[in-house]
Amino acid sequence: MDDEQVARSLGALSQVHRLKAFRALVVAGQQGLTPGVLSEQLGISPASMSFHLKELLFAGLVSQSRDGRNLIYRASFDRMNELLGFLTLNCCEGQPCGIEAPTCHC
């Protein structure tokens, strides 16, 4: 993952409704959710939800597939793990972070 991809991902997640939508998709797992269900769960208008899902899709944080007439959105766990790995790559020289880690700068 390069700096530009990281910035795009973090930018997408820096908006509250997108962050909530992404977290809901993570909880939903591989089953995913339709925009209508997400909109209802989060109390966000369908038009706004479509906009936010488009931004998450552009950032590569979600995927989209069609099931009949429905669009299904799923969290991109590979991308999420790449982002987390990038953010923690140099932390504590590869050891788990925490108070016990001798070189932890957290």
mmCIF file with all atom_site columns, N, CA and C in Angstrom, residues 1-6 9 59 61 79-80 82-84 86:
data_model
loop_
_atom_site.group_PDB
_atom_site.id
_atom_site.type_symbol
_atom_site.label_atom_id
_atom_site.label_alt_id
_atom_site.label_comp_id
_atom_site.label_asym_id
_atom_site.label_entity_id
_atom_site.label_seq_id
_atom_site.pdbx_PDB_ins_code
_atom_site.Cartn_x
_atom_site.Cartn_y
_atom_site.Cartn_z
_atom_site.occupancy
_atom_site.B_iso_or_equiv
_atom_site.pdbx_formal_charge
_atom_site.auth_seq_id
_atom_site.auth_comp_id
_atom_site.auth_asym_id
_atom_site.auth_atom_id
_atom_site.pdbx_PDB_model_num
ATOM 1  N N  . MET A 1 1  ? 0.855   -1.167 0.000  1.00 0.00 ? 1  MET A N  1
ATOM 2  C CA . MET A 1 1  ? 0.000   0.000  0.000  1.00 0.00 ? 1  MET A CA 1
ATOM 3  C C  . MET A 1 1  ? 0.904   1.234  0.000  1.00 0.00 ? 1  MET A C  1
ATOM 4  N N  . ASP A 1 2  ? 0.613   2.187  -0.877 1.00 0.00 ? 2  ASP A N  1
ATOM 5  C CA . ASP A 1 2  ? 1.458   3.380  -0.937 1.00 0.00 ? 2  ASP A CA 1
ATOM 6  C C  . ASP A 1 2  ? 0.794   4.541  -0.188 1.00 0.00 ? 2  ASP A C  1
ATOM 7  N N  . ASP A 1 3  ? 1.549   5.613  -0.034 1.00 0.00 ? 3  ASP A N  1
ATOM 8  C CA . ASP A 1 3  ? 1.075   6.771  0.729  1.00 0.00 ? 3  ASP A CA 1
ATOM 9  C C  . ASP A 1 3  ? -0.227  7.340  0.171  1.00 0.00 ? 3  ASP A C  1
ATOM 10 N N  . GLU A 1 4  ? -0.349  7.374  -1.149 1.00 0.00 ? 4  GLU A N  1
ATOM 11 C CA . GLU A 1 4  ? -1.564  7.927  -1.770 1.00 0.00 ? 4  GLU A CA 1
ATOM 12 C C  . GLU A 1 4  ? -2.793  7.078  -1.430 1.00 0.00 ? 4  GLU A C  1
ATOM 13 N N  . GLN A 1 5  ? -2.662  5.763  -1.483 1.00 0.00 ? 5  GLN A N  1
ATOM 14 C CA . GLN A 1 5  ? -3.776  4.877  -1.144 1.00 0.00 ? 5  GLN A CA 1
ATOM 15 C C  . GLN A 1 5  ? -4.154  5.023  0.332  1.00 0.00 ? 5  GLN A C  1
ATOM 16 N N  . VAL A 1 6  ? -3.159  5.146  1.181  1.00 0.00 ? 6  VAL A N  1
ATOM 17 C CA . VAL A 1 6  ? -3.417  5.328  2.609  1.00 0.00 ? 6  VAL A CA 1
ATOM 18 C C  . VAL A 1 6  ? -4.163  6.634  2.846  1.00 0.00 ? 6  VAL A C  1
ATOM 19 N N  . SER A 1 9  ? -7.750  6.318  1.752  1.00 0.00 ? 9  SER A N  1
ATOM 20 C CA . SER A 1 9  ? -8.523  5.508  2.701  1.00 0.00 ? 9  SER A CA 1
ATOM 21 C C  . SER A 1 9  ? -8.831  6.293  3.971  1.00 0.00 ? 9  SER A C  1
ATOM 22 N N  . ALA A 1 59 ? -12.215 4.613  -2.461 1.00 0.00 ? 59 ALA A N  1
ATOM 23 C CA . ALA A 1 59 ? -11.042 4.438  -1.603 1.00 0.00 ? 59 ALA A CA 1
ATOM 24 C C  . ALA A 1 59 ? -10.620 2.971  -1.513 1.00 0.00 ? 59 ALA A C  1
ATOM 25 N N  . LEU A 1 61 ? -12.156 0.660  0.148  1.00 0.00 ? 61 LEU A N  1
ATOM 26 C CA . LEU A 1 61 ? -12.484 0.090  1.453  1.00 0.00 ? 61 LEU A CA 1
ATOM 27 C C  . LEU A 1 61 ? -13.701 -0.826 1.426  1.00 0.00 ? 61 LEU A C  1
ATOM 28 N N  . ARG A 1 79 ? -8.054  -4.794 2.227  1.00 0.00 ? 79 ARG A N  1
ATOM 29 C CA . ARG A 1 79 ? -7.630  -3.386 2.235  1.00 0.00 ? 79 ARG A CA 1
ATOM 30 C C  . ARG A 1 79 ? -7.542  -2.859 3.663  1.00 0.00 ? 79 ARG A C  1
ATOM 31 N N  . MET A 1 80 ? -8.511  -3.234 4.506  1.00 0.00 ? 80 MET A N  1
ATOM 32 C CA . MET A 1 80 ? -8.494  -2.808 5.896  1.00 0.00 ? 80 MET A CA 1
ATOM 33 C C  . MET A 1 80 ? -7.220  -3.312 6.580  1.00 0.00 ? 80 MET A C  1
ATOM 34 N N  . GLU A 1 82 ? -4.387  -4.169 5.127  1.00 0.00 ? 82 GLU A N  1
ATOM 35 C CA . GLU A 1 82 ? -3.244  -3.460 4.552  1.00 0.00 ? 82 GLU A CA 1
ATOM 36 C C  . GLU A 1 82 ? -3.077  -2.096 5.214  1.00 0.00 ? 82 GLU A C  1
ATOM 37 N N  . LEU A 1 83 ? -4.196  -1.394 5.411  1.00 0.00 ? 83 LEU A N  1
ATOM 38 C CA . LEU A 1 83 ? -4.155  -0.075 6.033  1.00 0.00 ? 83 LEU A CA 1
ATOM 39 C C  . LEU A 1 83 ? -3.642  -0.173 7.461  1.00 0.00 ? 83 LEU A C  1
ATOM 40 N N  . LEU A 1 84 ? -4.171  -1.117 8.222  1.00 0.00 ? 84 LEU A N  1
ATOM 41 C CA . LEU A 1 84 ? -3.712  -1.290 9.596  1.00 0.00 ? 84 LEU A CA 1
ATOM 42 C C  . LEU A 1 84 ? -2.235  -1.670 9.636  1.00 0.00 ? 84 LEU A C  1
ATOM 43 N N  . PHE A 1 86 ? 0.048   -0.916 7.390  1.00 0.00 ? 86 PHE A N  1
ATOM 44 C CA . PHE A 1 86 ? 0.828   0.263  7.018  1.00 0.00 ? 86 PHE A CA 1
ATOM 45 C C  . PHE A 1 86 ? 0.984   1.200  8.215  1.00 0.00 ? 86 PHE A C  1
#
